[in-house]
Amino acid sequence: MRAISDEHASIIKAATAAAYEALGGVSRAAEALGVASSTLTKYASTGEEWRDSFIRLDLAAELDRRCAHPFLLTAMSRIVKDERVSSFGAVTASAVLRLDGVLDDVVRTVAQAIEDGRIDAAERQAIRNRIVAAKQDLARLEAMMIDGAAA
């Protein structure tokens, strides 16, 4: 029997997936953490088989250290404090938390790039990658708004 609700489990799984994405995907996260990608995949999976598998605390802390946004710390803090974020159909607290992190990543990447007064090719590519990720998430949100999933 699980000690947390399905809603809280979903928030942790979404924050885990967002942290992987922020590091460049599951493979890069696995490499950075020294853990098999198959192990990390189950921690973010919402499938029935992995429903009760959650990221270990040591890995969560290390992921948040390596990400520009503390996805897991933020998610767990909201759960512990029992902060309610309204759910509007498919737009859940975890989805909003993930989007917040993705948009923060765009801003941080641009700010870091312009610190020296110029943006080089590698910085431009990093910015574009962050923008693409943000556009994808915003497009999903827009589609939900158009389809009425949030009504």
mmCIF file of N, CA, C and O in Angstrom, residues 32-126:
data_model
loop_
_atom_site.group_PDB
_atom_site.id
_atom_site.type_symbol
_atom_site.label_atom_id
_atom_site.label_comp_id
_atom_site.label_asym_id
_atom_site.label_seq_id
_atom_site.Cartn_x
_atom_site.Cartn_y
_atom_site.Cartn_z
ATOM 1 N N ALA A 32 25.068 11.275 -16.029
ATOM 2 C CA ALA A 32 25.469 12.223 -14.987
ATOM 3 C C ALA A 32 25.362 11.611 -13.591
ATOM 4 O O ALA A 32 26.174 11.903 -12.713
ATOM 5 N N LEU A 33 24.351 10.764 -13.399
ATOM 6 C CA LEU A 33 24.110 10.184 -12.076
ATOM 7 C C LEU A 33 24.789 8.838 -11.865
ATOM 8 O O LEU A 33 24.804 8.330 -10.746
ATOM 9 N N GLY A 34 25.291 8.255 -12.944
ATOM 10 C CA GLY A 34 25.923 6.941 -12.830
ATOM 11 C C GLY A 34 24.921 5.826 -12.569
ATOM 12 O O GLY A 34 25.207 4.875 -11.843
ATOM 13 N N VAL A 35 23.749 5.962 -13.165
ATOM 14 C CA VAL A 35 22.671 4.990 -13.001
ATOM 15 C C VAL A 35 22.194 4.587 -14.394
ATOM 16 O O VAL A 35 22.239 5.390 -15.318
ATOM 17 N N ALA A 36 21.731 3.369 -14.539
ATOM 18 C CA ALA A 36 21.228 2.904 -15.829
ATOM 19 C C ALA A 36 19.993 3.704 -16.246
ATOM 20 O O ALA A 36 19.150 4.029 -15.407
ATOM 21 N N SER A 37 19.907 4.006 -17.527
ATOM 22 C CA SER A 37 18.746 4.771 -18.010
ATOM 23 C C SER A 37 17.446 3.999 -17.792
ATOM 24 O O SER A 37 16.408 4.604 -17.555
ATOM 25 N N SER A 38 17.503 2.673 -17.844
ATOM 26 C CA SER A 38 16.290 1.880 -17.605
ATOM 27 C C SER A 38 15.793 2.069 -16.170
ATOM 28 O O SER A 38 14.585 2.085 -15.923
ATOM 29 N N THR A 39 16.707 2.246 -15.252
ATOM 30 C CA THR A 39 16.332 2.499 -13.854
ATOM 31 C C THR A 39 15.659 3.858 -13.743
ATOM 32 O O THR A 39 14.601 3.985 -13.110
ATOM 33 N N LEU A 40 16.250 4.869 -14.363
ATOM 34 C CA LEU A 40 15.664 6.207 -14.289
ATOM 35 C C LEU A 40 14.313 6.269 -14.987
ATOM 36 O O LEU A 40 13.405 6.965 -14.522
ATOM 37 N N THR A 41 14.175 5.563 -16.093
ATOM 38 C CA THR A 41 12.925 5.585 -16.852
ATOM 39 C C THR A 41 11.749 5.155 -15.991
ATOM 40 O O THR A 41 10.686 5.768 -16.027
ATOM 41 N N LYS A 42 11.930 4.116 -15.201
ATOM 42 C CA LYS A 42 10.808 3.635 -14.376
ATOM 43 C C LYS A 42 10.393 4.660 -13.317
ATOM 44 O O LYS A 42 9.240 4.738 -12.943
ATOM 45 N N TYR A 43 11.341 5.483 -12.859
ATOM 46 C CA TYR A 43 11.001 6.476 -11.844
ATOM 47 C C TYR A 43 10.072 7.553 -12.380
ATOM 48 O O TYR A 43 9.313 8.148 -11.625
ATOM 49 N N ALA A 44 10.123 7.828 -13.669
ATOM 50 C CA ALA A 44 9.256 8.845 -14.265
ATOM 51 C C ALA A 44 8.023 8.237 -14.936
ATOM 52 O O ALA A 44 7.113 8.956 -15.320
ATOM 53 N N SER A 45 8.011 6.926 -15.053
ATOM 54 C CA SER A 45 6.924 6.250 -15.758
ATOM 55 C C SER A 45 5.627 6.258 -14.956
ATOM 56 O O SER A 45 5.615 5.982 -13.756
ATOM 57 N N THR A 46 4.537 6.556 -15.655
ATOM 58 C CA THR A 46 3.218 6.511 -15.027
ATOM 59 C C THR A 46 2.496 5.207 -15.354
ATOM 60 O O THR A 46 1.348 5.022 -14.974
ATOM 61 N N GLY A 47 3.194 4.317 -16.053
ATOM 62 C CA GLY A 47 2.611 3.021 -16.393
ATOM 63 C C GLY A 47 2.320 2.195 -15.156
ATOM 64 O O GLY A 47 2.967 2.344 -14.110
ATOM 65 N N GLU A 48 1.353 1.306 -15.258
ATOM 66 C CA GLU A 48 0.922 0.481 -14.130
ATOM 67 C C GLU A 48 2.081 -0.312 -13.520
ATOM 68 O O GLU A 48 2.189 -0.446 -12.301
ATOM 69 N N GLU A 49 2.962 -0.815 -14.362
ATOM 70 C CA GLU A 49 4.082 -1.633 -13.890
ATOM 71 C C GLU A 49 5.000 -0.861 -12.930
ATOM 72 O O GLU A 49 5.547 -1.430 -11.987
ATOM 73 N N TRP A 50 5.178 0.438 -13.183
ATOM 74 C CA TRP A 50 6.102 1.255 -12.391
ATOM 75 C C TRP A 50 5.381 2.273 -11.516
ATOM 76 O O TRP A 50 5.978 3.185 -10.992
ATOM 77 N N ARG A 51 4.103 2.096 -11.353
ATOM 78 C CA ARG A 51 3.258 3.025 -10.603
ATOM 79 C C ARG A 51 3.805 3.354 -9.211
ATOM 80 O O ARG A 51 3.721 4.478 -8.746
ATOM 81 N N ASP A 52 4.371 2.368 -8.542
ATOM 82 C CA ASP A 52 4.867 2.560 -7.175
ATOM 83 C C ASP A 52 6.380 2.705 -7.092
ATOM 84 O O ASP A 52 6.954 2.594 -6.013
ATOM 85 N N SER A 53 7.035 2.960 -8.209
ATOM 86 C CA SER A 53 8.490 3.165 -8.228
ATOM 87 C C SER A 53 8.787 4.654 -8.311
ATOM 88 O O SER A 53 8.383 5.321 -9.261
ATOM 89 N N PHE A 54 9.498 5.142 -7.314
ATOM 90 C CA PHE A 54 9.835 6.557 -7.256
ATOM 91 C C PHE A 54 11.340 6.730 -7.144
ATOM 92 O O PHE A 54 12.051 5.857 -6.658
ATOM 93 N N ILE A 55 11.811 7.878 -7.581
ATOM 94 C CA ILE A 55 13.238 8.174 -7.557
ATOM 95 C C ILE A 55 13.757 8.161 -6.122
ATOM 96 O O ILE A 55 13.084 8.628 -5.204
ATOM 97 N N ARG A 56 14.951 7.613 -5.966
ATOM 98 C CA ARG A 56 15.593 7.599 -4.650
ATOM 99 C C ARG A 56 15.937 9.030 -4.248
ATOM 100 O O ARG A 56 16.228 9.881 -5.089
ATOM 101 N N LEU A 57 15.933 9.274 -2.970
ATOM 102 C CA LEU A 57 16.186 10.612 -2.458
ATOM 103 C C LEU A 57 17.573 11.122 -2.839
ATOM 104 O O LEU A 57 17.734 12.288 -3.200
ATOM 105 N N ASP A 58 18.589 10.265 -2.810
ATOM 106 C CA ASP A 58 19.942 10.699 -3.172
ATOM 107 C C ASP A 58 20.008 11.117 -4.634
ATOM 108 O O ASP A 58 20.649 12.109 -4.985
ATOM 109 N N LEU A 59 19.302 10.393 -5.505
ATOM 110 C CA LEU A 59 19.280 10.747 -6.926
ATOM 111 C C LEU A 59 18.478 12.023 -7.156
ATOM 112 O O LEU A 59 18.850 12.858 -7.982
ATOM 113 N N ALA A 60 17.386 12.182 -6.417
ATOM 114 C CA ALA A 60 16.571 13.391 -6.549
ATOM 115 C C ALA A 60 17.391 14.624 -6.162
ATOM 116 O O ALA A 60 17.364 15.642 -6.862
ATOM 117 N N ALA A 61 18.120 14.513 -5.065
ATOM 118 C CA ALA A 61 18.944 15.648 -4.625
ATOM 119 C C ALA A 61 20.015 15.970 -5.661
ATOM 120 O O ALA A 61 20.249 17.141 -5.980
ATOM 121 N N GLU A 62 20.645 14.948 -6.210
ATOM 122 C CA GLU A 62 21.694 15.181 -7.206
ATOM 123 C C GLU A 62 21.117 15.757 -8.500
ATOM 124 O O GLU A 62 21.715 16.640 -9.113
ATOM 125 N N LEU A 63 19.954 15.284 -8.908
ATOM 126 C CA LEU A 63 19.306 15.848 -10.098
ATOM 127 C C LEU A 63 19.045 17.337 -9.906
ATOM 128 O O LEU A 63 19.351 18.142 -10.784
ATOM 129 N N ASP A 64 18.471 17.681 -8.765
ATOM 130 C CA ASP A 64 18.172 19.093 -8.513
ATOM 131 C C ASP A 64 19.434 19.936 -8.445
ATOM 132 O O ASP A 64 19.438 21.086 -8.878
ATOM 133 N N ARG A 65 20.519 19.376 -7.939
ATOM 134 C CA ARG A 65 21.794 20.114 -7.910
ATOM 135 C C ARG A 65 22.276 20.406 -9.323
ATOM 136 O O ARG A 65 22.851 21.450 -9.585
ATOM 137 N N ARG A 66 22.058 19.460 -10.217
ATOM 138 C CA ARG A 66 22.570 19.585 -11.580
ATOM 139 C C ARG A 66 21.645 20.383 -12.502
ATOM 140 O O ARG A 66 22.070 20.825 -13.559
ATOM 141 N N CYS A 67 20.391 20.536 -12.135
ATOM 142 C CA CYS A 67 19.435 21.287 -12.953
ATOM 143 C C CYS A 67 19.453 22.757 -12.553
ATOM 144 O O CYS A 67 19.759 23.104 -11.429
ATOM 145 N N ALA A 68 19.066 23.577 -13.488
ATOM 146 C CA ALA A 68 18.960 25.005 -13.195
ATOM 147 C C ALA A 68 17.729 25.301 -12.355
ATOM 148 O O ALA A 68 17.622 26.358 -11.756
ATOM 149 N N HIS A 69 16.785 24.375 -12.301
ATOM 150 C CA HIS A 69 15.551 24.536 -11.536
ATOM 151 C C HIS A 69 15.396 23.318 -10.629
ATOM 152 O O HIS A 69 15.543 22.199 -11.085
ATOM 153 N N PRO A 70 15.084 23.502 -9.352
ATOM 154 C CA PRO A 70 14.928 22.364 -8.431
ATOM 155 C C PRO A 70 13.548 21.703 -8.556
ATOM 156 O O PRO A 70 12.679 21.853 -7.700
ATOM 157 N N PHE A 71 13.351 20.955 -9.630
ATOM 158 C CA PHE A 71 12.046 20.351 -9.909
ATOM 159 C C PHE A 71 11.539 19.491 -8.753
ATOM 160 O O PHE A 71 10.405 19.625 -8.317
ATOM 161 N N LEU A 72 12.385 18.585 -8.295
ATOM 162 C CA LEU A 72 11.944 17.639 -7.269
ATOM 163 C C LEU A 72 11.771 18.300 -5.910
ATOM 164 O O LEU A 72 10.811 18.008 -5.196
ATOM 165 N N LEU A 73 12.657 19.178 -5.545
ATOM 166 C CA LEU A 73 12.522 19.895 -4.285
ATOM 167 C C LEU A 73 11.220 20.697 -4.270
ATOM 168 O O LEU A 73 10.474 20.681 -3.285
ATOM 169 N N THR A 74 10.940 21.376 -5.356
ATOM 170 C CA THR A 74 9.718 22.175 -5.452
ATOM 171 C C THR A 74 8.483 21.284 -5.346
ATOM 172 O O THR A 74 7.549 21.587 -4.608
ATOM 173 N N ALA A 75 8.502 20.164 -6.064
ATOM 174 C CA ALA A 75 7.357 19.251 -6.046
ATOM 175 C C ALA A 75 7.144 18.676 -4.649
ATOM 176 O O ALA A 75 6.021 18.667 -4.132
ATOM 177 N N MET A 76 8.214 18.211 -4.032
ATOM 178 C CA MET A 76 8.080 17.606 -2.708
ATOM 179 C C MET A 76 7.688 18.646 -1.658
ATOM 180 O O MET A 76 6.914 18.344 -0.746
ATOM 181 N N SER A 77 8.183 19.851 -1.799
ATOM 182 C CA SER A 77 7.809 20.916 -0.875
ATOM 183 C C SER A 77 6.314 21.197 -0.966
ATOM 184 O O SER A 77 5.638 21.355 0.058
ATOM 185 N N ARG A 78 5.792 21.229 -2.163
ATOM 186 C CA ARG A 78 4.358 21.475 -2.339
ATOM 187 C C ARG A 78 3.536 20.333 -1.753
ATOM 188 O O ARG A 78 2.472 20.560 -1.181
ATOM 189 N N ILE A 79 4.037 19.113 -1.892
ATOM 190 C CA ILE A 79 3.329 17.955 -1.344
ATOM 191 C C ILE A 79 3.350 18.004 0.178
ATOM 192 O O ILE A 79 2.317 17.846 0.834
ATOM 193 N N VAL A 80 4.528 18.232 0.754
ATOM 194 C CA VAL A 80 4.670 18.264 2.213
ATOM 195 C C VAL A 80 3.824 19.371 2.817
ATOM 196 O O VAL A 80 3.171 19.187 3.847
ATOM 197 N N LYS A 81 3.813 20.527 2.175
ATOM 198 C CA LYS A 81 3.038 21.670 2.682
ATOM 199 C C LYS A 81 1.565 21.554 2.322
ATOM 200 O O LYS A 81 0.761 22.389 2.705
ATOM 201 N N ASP A 82 1.228 20.512 1.554
ATOM 202 C CA ASP A 82 -0.135 20.276 1.093
ATOM 203 C C ASP A 82 -0.691 21.498 0.368
ATOM 204 O O ASP A 82 -1.846 21.885 0.539
ATOM 205 N N GLU A 83 0.177 22.119 -0.444
ATOM 206 C CA GLU A 83 -0.243 23.258 -1.249
ATOM 207 C C GLU A 83 -1.085 22.756 -2.402
ATOM 208 O O GLU A 83 -0.656 21.930 -3.191
ATOM 209 N N ARG A 84 -2.255 23.256 -2.489
ATOM 210 C CA ARG A 84 -3.169 22.838 -3.547
ATOM 211 C C ARG A 84 -3.038 23.765 -4.745
ATOM 212 O O ARG A 84 -3.084 24.979 -4.597
ATOM 213 N N VAL A 85 -2.862 23.161 -5.899
ATOM 214 C CA VAL A 85 -2.914 23.897 -7.151
ATOM 215 C C VAL A 85 -4.088 23.314 -7.900
ATOM 216 O O VAL A 85 -4.169 22.111 -8.087
ATOM 217 N N SER A 86 -5.016 24.165 -8.274
ATOM 218 C CA SER A 86 -6.218 23.680 -8.941
ATOM 219 C C SER A 86 -5.887 22.874 -10.171
ATOM 220 O O SER A 86 -4.997 23.211 -10.936
ATOM 221 N N SER A 87 -6.621 21.816 -10.346
ATOM 222 C CA SER A 87 -6.484 20.992 -11.529
ATOM 223 C C SER A 87 -7.620 21.312 -12.480
ATOM 224 O O SER A 87 -8.774 21.351 -12.079
ATOM 225 N N PHE A 88 -7.310 21.588 -13.717
ATOM 226 C CA PHE A 88 -8.308 21.878 -14.727
ATOM 227 C C PHE A 88 -8.215 20.806 -15.793
ATOM 228 O O PHE A 88 -7.566 20.983 -16.797
ATOM 229 N N GLY A 89 -8.847 19.679 -15.545
ATOM 230 C CA GLY A 89 -8.767 18.575 -16.491
ATOM 231 C C GLY A 89 -7.343 18.072 -16.589
ATOM 232 O O GLY A 89 -6.746 17.679 -15.612
ATOM 233 N N ALA A 90 -6.778 18.138 -17.794
ATOM 234 C CA ALA A 90 -5.433 17.620 -18.033
ATOM 235 C C ALA A 90 -4.347 18.590 -17.565
ATOM 236 O O ALA A 90 -3.195 18.231 -17.511
ATOM 237 N N VAL A 91 -4.731 19.822 -17.247
ATOM 238 C CA VAL A 91 -3.746 20.782 -16.749
ATOM 239 C C VAL A 91 -3.665 20.580 -15.243
ATOM 240 O O VAL A 91 -4.518 21.022 -14.496
ATOM 241 N N THR A 92 -2.630 19.879 -14.818
ATOM 242 C CA THR A 92 -2.475 19.531 -13.408
ATOM 243 C C THR A 92 -1.386 20.369 -12.768
ATOM 244 O O THR A 92 -0.631 21.057 -13.455
ATOM 245 N N ALA A 93 -1.288 20.256 -11.475
ATOM 246 C CA ALA A 93 -0.235 20.958 -10.744
ATOM 247 C C ALA A 93 1.135 20.541 -11.266
ATOM 248 O O ALA A 93 2.024 21.372 -11.434
ATOM 249 N N SER A 94 1.300 19.277 -11.540
ATOM 250 C CA SER A 94 2.597 18.805 -12.018
ATOM 251 C C SER A 94 2.913 19.362 -13.408
ATOM 252 O O SER A 94 4.066 19.690 -13.703
ATOM 253 N N ALA A 95 1.899 19.497 -14.239
ATOM 254 C CA ALA A 95 2.122 20.059 -15.576
ATOM 255 C C ALA A 95 2.521 21.527 -15.490
ATOM 256 O O ALA A 95 3.415 21.984 -16.202
ATOM 257 N N VAL A 96 1.877 22.260 -14.594
ATOM 258 C CA VAL A 96 2.203 23.673 -14.413
ATOM 259 C C VAL A 96 3.614 23.813 -13.836
ATOM 260 O O VAL A 96 4.396 24.657 -14.277
ATOM 261 N N LEU A 97 3.953 22.964 -12.884
ATOM 262 C CA LEU A 97 5.291 22.978 -12.297
ATOM 263 C C LEU A 97 6.353 22.711 -13.362
ATOM 264 O O LEU A 97 7.371 23.403 -13.436
ATOM 265 N N ARG A 98 6.082 21.753 -14.207
ATOM 266 C CA ARG A 98 7.027 21.418 -15.277
ATOM 267 C C ARG A 98 7.181 22.586 -16.245
ATOM 268 O O ARG A 98 8.291 22.950 -16.633
ATOM 269 N N LEU A 99 6.075 23.192 -16.634
ATOM 270 C CA LEU A 99 6.115 24.335 -17.549
ATOM 271 C C LEU A 99 6.877 25.500 -16.922
ATOM 272 O O LEU A 99 7.683 26.154 -17.594
ATOM 273 N N ASP A 100 6.667 25.738 -15.658
ATOM 274 C CA ASP A 100 7.396 26.793 -14.952
ATOM 275 C C ASP A 100 8.902 26.570 -15.057
ATOM 276 O O ASP A 100 9.659 27.490 -15.356
ATOM 277 N N GLY A 101 9.328 25.350 -14.846
ATOM 278 C CA GLY A 101 10.755 25.036 -14.941
ATOM 279 C C GLY A 101 11.305 25.209 -16.339
ATOM 280 O O GLY A 101 12.409 25.739 -16.528
ATOM 281 N N VAL A 102 10.537 24.797 -17.339
ATOM 282 C CA VAL A 102 10.974 24.914 -18.727
ATOM 283 C C VAL A 102 11.113 26.384 -19.124
ATOM 284 O O VAL A 102 12.095 26.776 -19.756
ATOM 285 N N LEU A 103 10.155 27.203 -18.734
ATOM 286 C CA LEU A 103 10.231 28.633 -19.051
ATOM 287 C C LEU A 103 11.373 29.311 -18.288
ATOM 288 O O LEU A 103 12.077 30.162 -18.843
ATOM 289 N N ASP A 104 11.583 28.911 -17.044
ATOM 290 C CA ASP A 104 12.720 29.428 -16.275
ATOM 291 C C ASP A 104 14.036 29.082 -16.960
ATOM 292 O O ASP A 104 14.983 29.879 -16.962
ATOM 293 N N ASP A 105 14.113 27.883 -17.539
ATOM 294 C CA ASP A 105 15.326 27.462 -18.236
ATOM 295 C C ASP A 105 15.637 28.379 -19.418
ATOM 296 O O ASP A 105 16.802 28.699 -19.672
ATOM 297 N N VAL A 106 14.612 28.800 -20.151
ATOM 298 C CA VAL A 106 14.822 29.708 -21.284
ATOM 299 C C VAL A 106 15.416 31.023 -20.773
ATOM 300 O O VAL A 106 16.439 31.497 -21.289
ATOM 301 N N VAL A 107 14.809 31.580 -19.760
ATOM 302 C CA VAL A 107 15.261 32.865 -19.218
ATOM 303 C C VAL A 107 16.691 32.752 -18.691
ATOM 304 O O VAL A 107 17.543 33.596 -18.976
ATOM 305 N N ARG A 108 16.972 31.707 -17.930
ATOM 306 C CA ARG A 108 18.318 31.526 -17.367
ATOM 307 C C ARG A 108 19.370 31.357 -18.448
ATOM 308 O O ARG A 108 20.462 31.919 -18.351
ATOM 309 N N THR A 109 19.050 30.587 -19.467
ATOM 310 C CA THR A 109 20.006 30.345 -20.547
ATOM 311 C C THR A 109 20.323 31.639 -21.285
ATOM 312 O O THR A 109 21.487 31.919 -21.594
ATOM 313 N N VAL A 110 19.315 32.450 -21.561
ATOM 314 C CA VAL A 110 19.536 33.740 -22.229
ATOM 315 C C VAL A 110 20.345 34.669 -21.322
ATOM 316 O O VAL A 110 21.308 35.293 -21.776
ATOM 317 N N ALA A 111 19.982 34.741 -20.062
ATOM 318 C CA ALA A 111 20.700 35.618 -19.127
ATOM 319 C C ALA A 111 22.173 35.238 -19.026
ATOM 320 O O ALA A 111 23.049 36.112 -19.043
ATOM 321 N N GLN A 112 22.456 33.941 -18.956
ATOM 322 C CA GLN A 112 23.851 33.494 -18.890
ATOM 323 C C GLN A 112 24.601 33.836 -20.170
ATOM 324 O O GLN A 112 25.770 34.224 -20.134
ATOM 325 N N ALA A 113 23.916 33.688 -21.285
ATOM 326 C CA ALA A 113 24.558 33.934 -22.575
ATOM 327 C C ALA A 113 24.922 35.407 -22.768
ATOM 328 O O ALA A 113 25.954 35.719 -23.365
ATOM 329 N N ILE A 114 24.110 36.311 -22.273
ATOM 330 C CA ILE A 114 24.364 37.740 -22.516
ATOM 331 C C ILE A 114 25.228 38.391 -21.445
ATOM 332 O O ILE A 114 25.551 39.581 -21.550
ATOM 333 N N GLU A 115 25.621 37.637 -20.457
ATOM 334 C CA GLU A 115 26.443 38.205 -19.376
ATOM 335 C C GLU A 115 27.735 38.854 -19.879
ATOM 336 O O GLU A 115 28.161 39.881 -19.361
ATOM 337 N N ASP A 116 28.350 38.242 -20.897
ATOM 338 C CA ASP A 116 29.625 38.785 -21.384
ATOM 339 C C ASP A 116 29.452 39.779 -22.537
ATOM 340 O O ASP A 116 30.428 40.202 -23.150
ATOM 341 N N GLY A 117 28.206 40.117 -22.845
ATOM 342 C CA GLY A 117 27.956 41.119 -23.867
ATOM 343 C C GLY A 117 27.837 40.585 -25.281
ATOM 344 O O GLY A 117 27.590 41.347 -26.209
ATOM 345 N N ARG A 118 28.017 39.293 -25.458
ATOM 346 C CA ARG A 118 27.845 38.703 -26.793
ATOM 347 C C ARG A 118 27.356 37.273 -26.653
ATOM 348 O O ARG A 118 27.563 36.647 -25.618
ATOM 349 N N ILE A 119 26.720 36.778 -27.700
ATOM 350 C CA ILE A 119 26.204 35.408 -27.694
ATOM 351 C C ILE A 119 26.931 34.630 -28.785
ATOM 352 O O ILE A 119 26.824 34.958 -29.969
ATOM 353 N N ASP A 120 27.673 33.594 -28.379
ATOM 354 C CA ASP A 120 28.401 32.794 -29.367
ATOM 355 C C ASP A 120 27.503 31.689 -29.932
ATOM 356 O O ASP A 120 26.351 31.525 -29.516
ATOM 357 N N ALA A 121 28.026 30.931 -30.878
ATOM 358 C CA ALA A 121 27.239 29.901 -31.577
ATOM 359 C C ALA A 121 26.712 28.831 -30.624
ATOM 360 O O ALA A 121 25.556 28.405 -30.736
ATOM 361 N N ALA A 122 27.540 28.408 -29.698
ATOM 362 C CA ALA A 122 27.105 27.372 -28.750
ATOM 363 C C ALA A 122 25.980 27.899 -27.846
ATOM 364 O O ALA A 122 25.020 27.171 -27.553
ATOM 365 N N GLU A 123 26.098 29.145 -27.442
ATOM 366 C CA GLU A 123 25.059 29.749 -26.615
ATOM 367 C C GLU A 123 23.762 29.911 -27.396
ATOM 368 O O GLU A 123 22.680 29.676 -26.874
ATOM 369 N N ARG A 124 23.892 30.300 -28.666
ATOM 370 C CA ARG A 124 22.695 30.414 -29.514
ATOM 371 C C ARG A 124 21.981 29.071 -29.624
ATOM 372 O O ARG A 124 20.756 29.001 -29.538
ATOM 373 N N GLN A 125 22.755 28.008 -29.812
ATOM 374 C CA GLN A 125 22.161 26.675 -29.933
ATOM 375 C C GLN A 125 21.491 26.265 -28.618
ATOM 376 O O GLN A 125 20.394 25.713 -28.621
ATOM 377 N N ALA A 126 22.135 26.548 -27.501
ATOM 378 C CA ALA A 126 21.549 26.218 -26.199
ATOM 379 C C ALA A 126 20.235 26.969 -25.987
ATOM 380 O O ALA A 126 19.253 26.396 -25.508
#
